[in-house]
Short mmCIF file of C-alpha atoms in Angstrom, two decimals:
data_model
loop_
_atom_site.label_atom_id
_atom_site.label_comp_id
_atom_site.label_asym_id
_atom_site.label_seq_id
_atom_site.Cartn_x
_atom_site.Cartn_y
_atom_site.Cartn_z
CA MET P 1 233.09 84.21 79.64
CA THR P 2 232.75 87.87 78.89
CA GLU P 3 235.80 90.02 80.27
CA THR P 4 235.31 94.03 80.57
CA ARG P 5 237.65 96.42 78.89
CA THR P 6 239.54 98.89 80.75
CA ASP P 7 240.52 101.07 78.30
CA ASP P 8 238.76 104.07 76.42
CA SER P 9 239.68 103.48 72.97
CA ARG P 10 237.19 103.65 70.21
CA GLN P 11 235.20 100.46 68.99
CA THR P 12 235.11 100.01 65.35
CA VAL P 13 232.04 98.97 63.34
CA ILE P 14 231.90 98.20 59.90
CA CYS P 15 229.48 97.63 57.29
CA LEU P 16 229.56 97.49 53.60
CA LYS P 17 227.32 98.70 50.92
CA TRP P 18 227.75 98.12 47.26
CA GLY P 19 225.28 98.12 44.28
CA ASP P 20 221.83 99.29 44.79
CA ARG P 21 220.24 96.33 46.90
CA TYR P 22 220.08 98.82 49.79
CA GLY P 23 219.92 102.82 49.90
CA PRO P 24 221.74 105.07 52.13
CA ASP P 25 219.46 105.08 54.39
CA TYR P 26 220.14 101.51 55.50
CA VAL P 27 223.49 102.74 56.39
CA ASN P 28 222.18 105.93 58.26
CA ARG P 29 219.87 103.78 60.46
CA MET P 30 222.72 101.24 61.16
CA TYR P 31 224.37 104.00 62.50
CA ARG P 32 221.74 105.27 64.65
CA MET P 33 221.16 101.51 65.82
CA VAL P 34 224.54 101.07 66.76
CA SER P 35 225.44 104.54 68.48
CA ARG P 36 222.10 104.13 70.56
CA ASN P 37 223.50 100.49 71.42
CA THR P 38 226.87 101.31 72.85
CA ALA P 39 228.08 102.75 75.71
CA ARG P 40 231.91 103.19 74.70
CA PRO P 41 233.50 105.77 71.90
CA LEU P 42 232.44 104.69 68.54
CA ARG P 43 234.07 104.79 65.32
CA PHE P 44 231.55 103.55 62.41
CA VAL P 45 233.00 102.77 58.90
CA CYS P 46 231.19 102.22 55.60
CA PHE P 47 232.96 100.52 52.57
CA THR P 48 231.00 101.76 49.70
CA ASP P 49 231.30 102.13 45.81
CA ASP P 50 228.59 105.01 46.18
CA PRO P 51 228.56 107.53 49.51
CA THR P 52 225.58 109.50 48.23
CA GLY P 53 223.45 110.08 51.01
CA ILE P 54 225.46 108.84 53.78
CA GLY P 55 225.01 111.06 56.72
CA ASP P 56 227.15 112.82 59.04
CA GLY P 57 228.99 110.53 61.93
CA VAL P 58 229.63 107.81 59.43
CA GLU P 59 233.31 107.59 58.24
CA VAL P 60 232.95 106.51 54.32
CA LYS P 61 235.70 104.32 52.87
CA PRO P 62 235.94 103.54 49.05
CA MET P 63 235.19 99.73 48.25
CA PRO P 64 238.49 98.20 46.66
CA PRO P 65 238.43 98.71 42.79
CA PHE P 66 236.60 95.79 41.03
CA ASP P 67 238.76 93.20 39.49
CA LEU P 68 237.08 89.91 40.20
CA PRO P 69 235.35 87.96 38.03
CA GLU P 70 231.62 89.80 36.88
CA ARG P 71 229.53 87.27 38.30
CA MET P 72 231.03 88.29 41.90
CA ARG P 73 230.36 92.09 41.45
CA PHE P 74 227.32 91.70 43.85
CA HIS P 75 227.87 88.82 45.24
CA PRO P 76 229.00 88.58 49.17
CA PHE P 77 232.36 87.00 48.06
CA ARG P 78 233.65 90.38 47.25
CA ARG P 79 234.20 90.90 51.01
CA MET P 80 236.75 88.90 50.89
CA PHE P 81 238.75 92.25 50.90
CA LEU P 82 238.27 92.32 54.65
CA PHE P 83 241.01 89.66 55.37
CA GLN P 84 243.98 91.39 53.57
CA GLU P 85 247.03 92.40 55.42
CA THR P 86 245.98 95.91 55.66
CA LEU P 87 242.58 97.51 55.56
CA ASP P 88 242.87 101.28 54.95
CA ASP P 89 243.84 102.69 57.80
CA LEU P 90 241.92 100.49 60.47
CA SER P 91 243.44 98.23 63.11
CA GLY P 92 242.57 96.21 65.81
CA PRO P 93 239.26 94.30 66.32
CA LEU P 94 236.28 95.25 64.16
CA LEU P 95 232.66 94.30 64.64
CA HIS P 96 231.16 93.40 60.88
CA LEU P 97 227.44 94.26 60.90
CA ASP P 98 225.21 93.44 57.39
CA LEU P 99 222.88 96.13 56.46
CA ASP P 100 220.02 93.71 56.45
CA LEU P 101 220.15 93.68 60.33
CA LEU P 102 218.24 95.25 63.38
CA VAL P 103 220.32 96.15 66.30
CA THR P 104 218.16 95.35 69.28
CA GLY P 105 220.54 95.24 72.02
CA SER P 106 224.00 96.28 73.37
CA ILE P 107 226.79 95.63 70.86
CA ASP P 108 229.64 96.03 73.48
CA ALA P 109 229.68 92.18 74.56
CA PHE P 110 230.46 91.49 70.93
CA PHE P 111 233.85 92.84 71.37
CA ASP P 112 234.42 91.57 75.02
CA TYR P 113 233.29 88.00 74.13
CA LYS P 114 236.20 85.83 73.83
CA PRO P 115 238.92 88.52 73.30
CA GLU P 116 241.28 85.96 72.20
CA ALA P 117 239.69 84.34 69.52
CA ARG P 118 240.51 85.37 65.92
CA PHE P 119 237.24 84.93 64.40
CA VAL P 120 233.94 84.97 66.07
CA VAL P 121 230.64 84.60 64.35
CA ALA P 122 226.82 84.25 64.35
CA GLU P 123 226.20 80.45 64.12
CA ASN P 124 224.30 79.90 60.69
CA TRP P 125 220.62 78.88 62.12
CA THR P 126 220.30 76.70 59.15
CA GLN P 127 223.39 74.82 59.75
CA LYS P 128 223.83 74.04 63.25
CA GLY P 129 226.17 72.20 64.38
CA GLN P 130 228.22 72.03 61.04
CA GLY P 131 230.80 74.85 62.06
CA ILE P 132 229.60 77.45 59.73
CA GLY P 133 228.78 81.00 60.60
CA ASN P 134 226.62 83.56 59.34
CA MET P 135 228.73 86.65 58.53
CA SER P 136 225.76 89.03 59.09
CA VAL P 137 227.63 89.42 62.49
CA PHE P 138 231.12 88.71 63.11
CA ARG P 139 234.22 89.89 64.89
CA PHE P 140 238.21 89.85 63.56
CA ARG P 141 241.00 91.86 64.02
CA VAL P 142 242.93 93.53 61.03
CA GLY P 143 245.70 91.43 59.24
CA GLU P 144 245.12 88.20 61.14
CA LEU P 145 242.87 85.99 58.88
CA THR P 146 245.36 86.59 55.78
CA GLU P 147 244.99 82.85 54.91
CA VAL P 148 241.21 83.47 53.73
CA TRP P 149 242.79 86.07 51.48
CA GLU P 150 245.58 83.95 50.04
CA ARG P 151 243.56 81.33 49.24
CA PHE P 152 240.87 83.43 47.56
CA ARG P 153 242.84 85.85 45.65
CA PRO P 154 244.68 83.37 43.18
CA ASP P 155 241.44 81.99 41.66
CA PRO P 156 238.53 83.78 43.24
CA GLY P 157 236.28 81.73 40.59
CA ALA P 158 237.55 78.28 41.70
CA MET P 159 236.66 79.32 45.20
CA MET P 160 233.04 80.25 44.03
CA ASP P 161 232.39 77.22 42.47
CA LEU P 162 233.86 74.99 45.41
CA TYR P 163 231.75 76.62 48.21
CA ARG P 164 228.26 77.28 48.41
CA ASN P 165 228.50 80.99 49.88
CA SER P 166 231.36 83.15 51.14
CA GLN P 167 230.76 82.15 54.83
CA THR P 168 231.16 78.63 54.23
CA PHE P 169 234.38 79.23 52.48
CA VAL P 170 235.83 81.33 55.36
CA CYS P 171 234.81 78.92 58.12
CA ARG P 172 236.22 76.06 56.36
CA THR P 173 239.21 77.90 55.41
CA LEU P 174 240.00 78.87 58.70
CA GLY P 175 239.11 75.49 60.12
CA GLU P 176 237.79 76.42 63.73
CA VAL P 177 235.69 79.40 64.44
CA GLU P 178 234.01 80.72 67.64
CA PHE P 179 230.37 81.51 67.97
CA PHE P 180 228.50 84.10 69.70
CA PRO P 181 225.79 83.30 71.93
CA GLU P 182 222.70 81.96 70.38
CA ASP P 183 220.75 84.16 72.13
CA TRP P 184 222.31 87.28 71.19
CA CYS P 185 222.16 86.71 67.19
CA LEU P 186 218.61 85.84 65.86
CA SER P 187 217.11 85.47 62.51
CA PHE P 188 213.79 86.86 62.11
CA LYS P 189 212.44 83.99 59.88
CA HIS P 190 214.42 81.24 61.57
CA SER P 191 214.38 82.17 65.29
CA LEU P 192 211.35 84.62 65.63
CA VAL P 193 208.64 83.49 63.14
CA PRO P 194 206.24 80.94 64.94
CA ALA P 195 206.13 77.58 63.67
CA TRP P 196 203.24 76.70 61.04
CA PRO P 197 199.93 77.29 61.34
CA LEU P 198 200.84 79.44 64.72
CA ARG P 199 202.50 82.19 62.59
CA PHE P 200 198.72 82.93 61.02
CA PHE P 201 197.61 83.83 64.42
CA VAL P 202 200.73 84.82 66.64
CA ALA P 203 203.13 87.81 65.86
CA PRO P 204 206.88 87.09 66.04
CA LYS P 205 208.29 88.16 69.14
CA LEU P 206 211.82 89.73 70.69
CA PRO P 207 213.43 88.04 72.97
CA PRO P 208 214.69 90.48 75.88
CA GLU P 209 218.52 89.13 75.26
CA ALA P 210 218.53 89.22 71.32
CA ARG P 211 221.51 91.76 70.33
CA THR P 212 220.75 91.77 66.70
CA VAL P 213 218.17 90.02 64.28
CA ALA P 214 218.93 89.13 60.90
CA PHE P 215 216.78 89.59 57.97
CA THR P 216 218.37 87.18 55.21
CA GLY P 217 216.30 86.96 51.99
CA LYS P 218 212.93 87.64 52.25
CA PRO P 219 211.07 89.28 53.83
CA ASP P 220 213.10 92.65 54.26
CA ILE P 221 212.95 94.39 57.32
CA ASP P 222 210.14 97.19 56.26
CA GLU P 223 208.00 94.20 55.00
CA ALA P 224 208.27 92.25 58.44
CA THR P 225 207.05 95.24 59.80
CA ARG P 226 204.01 95.19 58.04
CA GLY P 227 203.57 91.62 58.07
CA GLU P 228 204.51 91.02 54.35
CA TRP P 229 206.14 87.95 53.14
CA PRO P 230 206.68 88.08 49.34
CA VAL P 231 206.58 85.11 47.36
CA ARG P 232 206.52 84.34 43.46
CA ALA P 233 204.37 80.93 43.73
CA GLY P 234 200.78 81.25 45.01
CA TRP P 235 201.18 77.85 46.95
CA LYS P 236 203.95 79.36 49.11
CA LYS P 237 201.30 81.73 50.78
CA LEU P 238 200.21 78.83 52.60
CA TYR P 239 203.07 79.00 55.02
CA LYS P 240 205.02 82.07 54.07
CA HIS P 241 202.79 84.10 56.27
CA ILE P 242 203.72 86.29 58.86
CA ARG P 243 202.01 88.80 61.13
CA PRO P 244 202.81 92.29 61.77
CA ALA P 245 206.08 93.09 63.94
CA PRO P 246 205.51 96.83 64.71
CA TRP P 247 208.06 96.17 67.34
CA ILE P 248 210.69 96.13 64.53
CA ALA P 249 209.91 99.91 63.72
CA ASP P 250 210.83 100.72 67.33
CA HIS P 251 214.68 99.74 66.76
CA TRP P 252 214.93 100.47 63.03
CA ARG P 253 215.08 104.11 63.34
#
């Protein structure tokens, strides 16, 4: 059940950028998308190892020094630092959004939904009913999930070997998590691309209830806009096909 906030404090949204997979334009677009889709005061924070090109309005924070196993340098496990007892000068509830995400509707309800919950996340589209979230979208309160960091930090490599990915590690460590409503958080590939063979004739459509659309793996946001699904093996073109989705450009700006 959604509850209405009565205070006028800023909502804090965070994103992470490290390595060169996504450039500063992704951060700037995310800031603009979030700004257009909130009716409340906003604090937008980017943790990054390179602030070059990040525009006004984005509050830049340094990524913690890298002292993890080298194979984690560009791996999502690196974001486990978010679950330490302190996180720079941030406090209270934070909404984390991945950079390969399209914001298509109001984010305010993400803060209002089940405010008592410690961790609320999009349910992973390929693991329905298994208690696993997709951490492209999640909300938590600073300093309240320290068991994640305390389990991870003594032997990061062991946790990476034990779990397929960081989101499985987090959800299994917490034991019980809450999920945002299914129609708020969609996957482009798994929610919007029509089934085969309709995808050859019908373009992906955006449902009006959607608030975010995740572009995990391929295609990237710009590729999906043009109707491109890059594949290495030629036979995969038999099913990895999409028609252009120009509505993406209406939001990704």
